[in-house]
Short mmCIF file of C-alpha atoms in Angstrom, two decimals:
data_model
loop_
_atom_site.label_atom_id
_atom_site.label_comp_id
_atom_site.label_asym_id
_atom_site.label_seq_id
_atom_site.Cartn_x
_atom_site.Cartn_y
_atom_site.Cartn_z
CA MET A 144 -2.65 26.95 17.88
CA LYS A 145 -3.62 23.64 19.45
CA ARG A 146 -7.15 23.29 20.69
CA ALA A 147 -7.66 22.45 24.35
CA PHE A 148 -7.54 18.71 24.81
CA VAL A 149 -10.86 17.19 25.73
CA ARG A 150 -10.71 13.50 26.50
CA ALA A 151 -13.01 11.44 24.31
CA ARG A 152 -14.89 9.19 26.72
CA ARG A 153 -17.67 7.59 24.71
CA PRO A 154 -16.68 4.83 22.25
CA GLU A 155 -18.10 6.70 19.27
CA HIS A 156 -16.14 9.82 20.21
CA LYS A 157 -12.94 7.82 20.56
CA GLN A 158 -13.53 6.26 17.16
CA GLN A 159 -14.19 9.67 15.64
CA ARG A 160 -10.92 11.01 17.02
CA ARG A 161 -9.01 7.98 15.72
CA GLU A 162 -10.49 8.57 12.29
CA GLU A 163 -9.51 12.24 12.42
CA ILE A 164 -5.91 11.29 13.24
CA LEU A 165 -5.79 8.69 10.47
CA ALA A 166 -7.25 11.13 7.96
CA ALA A 167 -4.68 13.77 8.88
CA ALA A 168 -1.83 11.26 8.57
CA ARG A 169 -3.15 10.17 5.17
CA ASP A 170 -3.41 13.75 3.89
CA LEU A 171 0.10 14.60 5.06
CA ALA A 172 1.53 11.48 3.41
CA VAL A 173 -0.19 12.29 0.12
CA ALA A 174 1.18 15.83 0.25
CA SER A 175 4.78 15.15 1.25
CA GLY A 176 5.45 11.40 1.31
CA VAL A 177 5.23 8.94 4.19
CA ARG A 178 8.89 9.23 5.16
CA ASN A 179 8.58 12.98 5.68
CA VAL A 180 5.63 12.88 8.10
CA SER A 181 6.40 13.05 11.81
CA LEU A 182 4.09 12.31 14.70
CA GLY A 183 4.38 15.97 15.62
CA ALA A 184 3.12 16.98 12.18
CA VAL A 185 0.10 14.68 12.56
CA ALA A 186 -0.60 16.12 16.01
CA GLU A 187 -0.40 19.66 14.68
CA ALA A 188 -2.73 18.83 11.79
CA VAL A 189 -5.46 17.67 14.16
CA GLY A 190 -4.75 20.38 16.73
CA LEU A 191 -3.56 18.09 19.52
CA ALA A 192 -0.36 17.51 21.43
CA LYS A 193 1.77 14.47 20.58
CA SER A 194 1.03 13.02 24.00
CA ASN A 195 -2.67 13.13 23.18
CA ILE A 196 -2.15 11.43 19.82
CA MET A 197 -0.40 8.61 21.68
CA ARG A 198 -3.56 7.95 23.67
CA TYR A 199 -4.94 6.47 20.45
CA PHE A 200 -1.86 5.13 18.63
CA GLY A 201 1.38 3.98 20.17
CA THR A 202 3.66 5.38 17.47
CA ARG A 203 3.70 7.12 14.11
CA GLU A 204 4.53 3.78 12.51
CA GLU A 205 1.42 2.15 13.98
CA ILE A 206 -0.71 4.87 12.40
CA TYR A 207 0.76 4.10 9.00
CA LEU A 208 0.42 0.34 9.41
CA ILE A 209 -3.31 0.88 9.91
CA LEU A 210 -3.43 3.05 6.80
CA ALA A 211 -1.38 0.43 4.96
CA ALA A 212 -3.92 -2.27 5.80
CA GLU A 213 -6.69 0.01 4.52
CA GLU A 214 -4.77 0.60 1.29
CA TRP A 215 -4.25 -3.13 0.78
CA GLN A 216 -7.96 -3.79 1.22
CA GLN A 217 -8.96 -1.03 -1.19
CA TRP A 218 -6.44 -2.30 -3.73
CA ALA A 219 -7.85 -5.82 -3.38
CA GLU A 220 -11.35 -4.54 -4.06
CA ALA A 221 -10.13 -2.74 -7.20
CA VAL A 222 -8.33 -5.85 -8.49
CA THR A 223 -11.36 -8.01 -7.75
CA ALA A 224 -13.59 -5.65 -9.72
CA ARG A 225 -11.22 -5.85 -12.70
CA LEU A 226 -11.09 -9.64 -12.57
CA GLU A 227 -14.87 -9.92 -12.25
CA VAL A 228 -15.29 -7.85 -15.40
CA ALA A 229 -12.97 -10.22 -17.25
CA SER A 230 -14.86 -13.21 -15.86
CA ASP A 231 -18.29 -11.83 -16.79
CA ASP A 232 -17.06 -11.21 -20.30
CA ALA A 233 -15.48 -14.66 -20.63
CA ALA A 234 -17.74 -15.77 -23.47
CA ARG A 235 -16.28 -13.03 -25.64
CA LEU A 236 -12.83 -12.59 -24.16
CA GLU A 237 -11.03 -15.31 -22.23
CA ALA A 238 -9.39 -14.09 -19.02
CA SER A 239 -5.66 -14.63 -19.41
CA SER A 240 -2.50 -13.91 -17.52
CA ASP A 241 -2.13 -10.64 -19.48
CA HIS A 242 -5.49 -9.42 -18.18
CA VAL A 243 -4.54 -10.41 -14.64
CA VAL A 244 -1.16 -8.71 -14.88
CA ALA A 245 -2.82 -5.55 -16.18
CA ALA A 246 -5.31 -5.64 -13.30
CA LEU A 247 -2.53 -5.98 -10.72
CA ALA A 248 -0.14 -3.45 -12.23
CA GLU A 249 -2.60 -0.75 -13.27
CA THR A 250 -4.43 -0.72 -9.95
CA LEU A 251 -1.10 -0.34 -8.15
CA ALA A 252 -0.11 2.51 -10.48
CA ASP A 253 -3.43 4.18 -9.63
CA ARG A 254 -2.50 4.14 -5.92
CA PRO A 255 0.60 6.24 -5.29
CA LEU A 256 -0.03 6.32 -1.53
CA MET A 257 -0.11 2.53 -1.37
CA CYS A 258 3.07 2.30 -3.43
CA ASP A 259 4.74 4.85 -1.17
CA ILE A 260 3.66 2.86 1.89
CA LEU A 261 4.92 -0.36 0.27
CA SER A 262 8.31 1.27 -0.20
CA GLN A 263 8.45 2.14 3.52
CA THR A 264 6.89 -0.92 5.13
CA ALA A 265 9.79 -3.30 5.74
CA THR A 266 12.44 -0.64 6.25
CA THR A 267 10.51 1.75 8.50
CA LEU A 268 6.86 1.05 9.28
CA GLU A 269 7.34 -2.45 10.70
CA HIS A 270 9.84 -1.02 13.20
CA ASN A 271 8.90 0.76 16.44
CA VAL A 272 5.52 -0.96 16.65
CA SER A 273 3.95 -3.33 19.14
CA ILE A 274 3.70 -7.03 18.44
CA GLU A 275 -0.07 -6.75 18.38
CA ALA A 276 0.01 -3.94 15.82
CA ALA A 277 2.38 -5.97 13.66
CA ARG A 278 0.22 -9.09 14.02
CA THR A 279 -2.95 -7.24 13.03
CA PHE A 280 -1.25 -5.75 9.98
CA LYS A 281 0.32 -9.02 8.83
CA ARG A 282 -2.92 -10.94 9.20
CA ALA A 283 -4.77 -8.31 7.17
CA ILE A 284 -2.37 -8.32 4.24
CA LEU A 285 -1.89 -12.09 4.26
CA ALA A 286 -5.66 -12.46 3.95
CA VAL A 287 -5.65 -10.09 0.97
CA ILE A 288 -2.78 -11.94 -0.71
CA ALA A 289 -4.43 -15.32 -0.19
CA ASP A 290 -7.76 -14.14 -1.58
CA LEU A 291 -6.24 -12.44 -4.61
CA GLY A 292 -3.97 -15.42 -5.21
CA SER A 293 -7.02 -17.66 -5.47
CA GLN A 294 -8.71 -15.22 -7.83
CA VAL A 295 -5.63 -15.05 -10.02
CA ALA A 296 -5.50 -18.83 -10.18
CA ARG A 297 -9.14 -19.02 -11.26
CA ALA A 298 -8.56 -16.46 -14.01
CA THR A 299 -5.41 -18.07 -15.41
CA GLY A 300 -3.70 -21.42 -15.77
CA LEU A 301 -1.64 -20.77 -12.65
CA THR A 302 -1.96 -22.79 -9.47
CA VAL A 303 -3.16 -21.11 -6.28
CA GLY A 304 0.42 -21.08 -5.02
CA GLU A 305 1.63 -19.46 -8.24
CA GLY A 306 -1.18 -16.93 -8.17
CA THR A 307 -0.30 -16.04 -4.60
CA GLU A 308 3.34 -15.63 -5.59
CA LEU A 309 2.39 -13.34 -8.46
CA VAL A 310 0.36 -11.11 -6.14
CA SER A 311 3.14 -11.04 -3.54
CA VAL A 312 5.80 -10.14 -6.07
CA ALA A 313 3.57 -7.45 -7.61
CA THR A 314 3.40 -5.60 -4.32
CA ALA A 315 7.03 -6.22 -3.40
CA PHE A 316 8.30 -4.98 -6.74
CA ALA A 317 5.96 -1.99 -6.67
CA GLY A 318 7.47 -1.01 -3.34
CA ILE A 319 10.99 -1.23 -4.76
CA LEU A 320 10.22 0.39 -8.10
CA TYR A 321 8.05 3.28 -6.91
CA PRO A 322 10.76 5.44 -5.26
CA ILE A 323 13.12 4.79 -8.17
CA ALA A 324 10.52 5.85 -10.72
CA HIS A 325 9.59 8.88 -8.58
CA PRO A 326 13.00 10.38 -7.76
CA SER A 327 13.92 12.95 -5.16
CA PRO A 328 14.13 16.62 -6.21
CA THR A 329 17.93 16.32 -6.42
CA LEU A 330 17.77 13.34 -8.76
CA ALA A 331 14.97 14.93 -10.78
CA GLU A 332 17.21 17.93 -11.37
CA LEU A 333 20.10 15.65 -12.27
CA TYR A 334 17.93 13.80 -14.79
CA ALA A 335 16.87 17.11 -16.32
CA GLN A 336 20.53 18.01 -16.78
CA ASP A 337 21.82 14.63 -17.94
CA PRO A 338 19.67 12.68 -20.43
CA VAL A 339 22.05 9.68 -20.34
CA ILE A 340 21.51 9.22 -16.62
CA ALA A 341 17.82 10.07 -16.97
CA ALA A 342 17.41 7.19 -19.41
CA THR A 343 18.16 4.75 -16.57
CA CYS A 344 15.13 5.93 -14.56
CA PRO A 345 12.36 3.36 -15.22
CA ASP A 346 8.74 4.15 -15.99
CA PHE A 347 6.69 2.63 -13.21
CA LEU A 348 3.75 0.99 -15.01
CA PRO A 349 5.55 -0.42 -18.09
CA THR A 350 8.38 -1.80 -15.97
CA LEU A 351 6.06 -3.39 -13.42
CA THR A 352 3.86 -4.85 -16.15
CA ARG A 353 6.81 -6.36 -18.03
CA ALA A 354 8.23 -7.93 -14.87
CA LEU A 355 4.89 -9.46 -13.89
CA LYS A 356 4.31 -10.81 -17.39
CA ALA A 357 7.69 -12.50 -17.28
CA LEU A 358 6.94 -13.98 -13.86
CA ALA A 359 3.48 -15.20 -14.88
CA ALA A 360 4.94 -16.86 -17.97
CA GLY A 361 7.84 -18.38 -16.09
CA LEU A 362 6.14 -19.79 -13.01
CA PRO A 363 4.58 -22.82 -14.77
CA THR A 364 7.99 -23.80 -16.16
CA LEU A 365 9.30 -24.21 -12.60
CA ARG A 366 6.69 -26.76 -11.57
CA GLU A 367 7.99 -30.09 -10.35
CA ASP A 368 6.72 -33.10 -12.24
#
């Protein structure tokens, strides 16, 4: 049963309600996947009508773009921490492209919600949103990519442009690979019945790591003299 709607008038109350809506959307996505969460389900989870949810967010997709930006920032912080450890320990263990690849791939594997969001971003979440919501999201993730690209360059022999490309491809490939490596119930049952077909389902972390290692090794060979 929905609670009676009481308009939040003070800025702190409005912010609290926004955070409640975002938290509910996050919990629902973790439980059932981003693609399966409707605006109505979010409204029900916080005990409000859909029309009241839309006082704070224009669409379901705008809610998830905000969560996506948060996930990107948290991922960046995790990667930075990994790279700083490698840097601090440089006297004993030189930071190499393998360490960077492991930092990128393993922190993505640790974030199933981010990977799920990555798989939905271009096909769903960037649709049915305002230009301002799209601009805010794009600026946030481009800042993350630029910062991590510079960090990758400092930790390896890659240029800043190459480091940025490695970070971009890591997230793009994670978004493609994640739903394949985490199949639907129908495909999971099929794989259980047919080992030959099941063998074609990739493991997320080893596949992502191998692809990024190949890219990191290959990028310097493409440099123009």
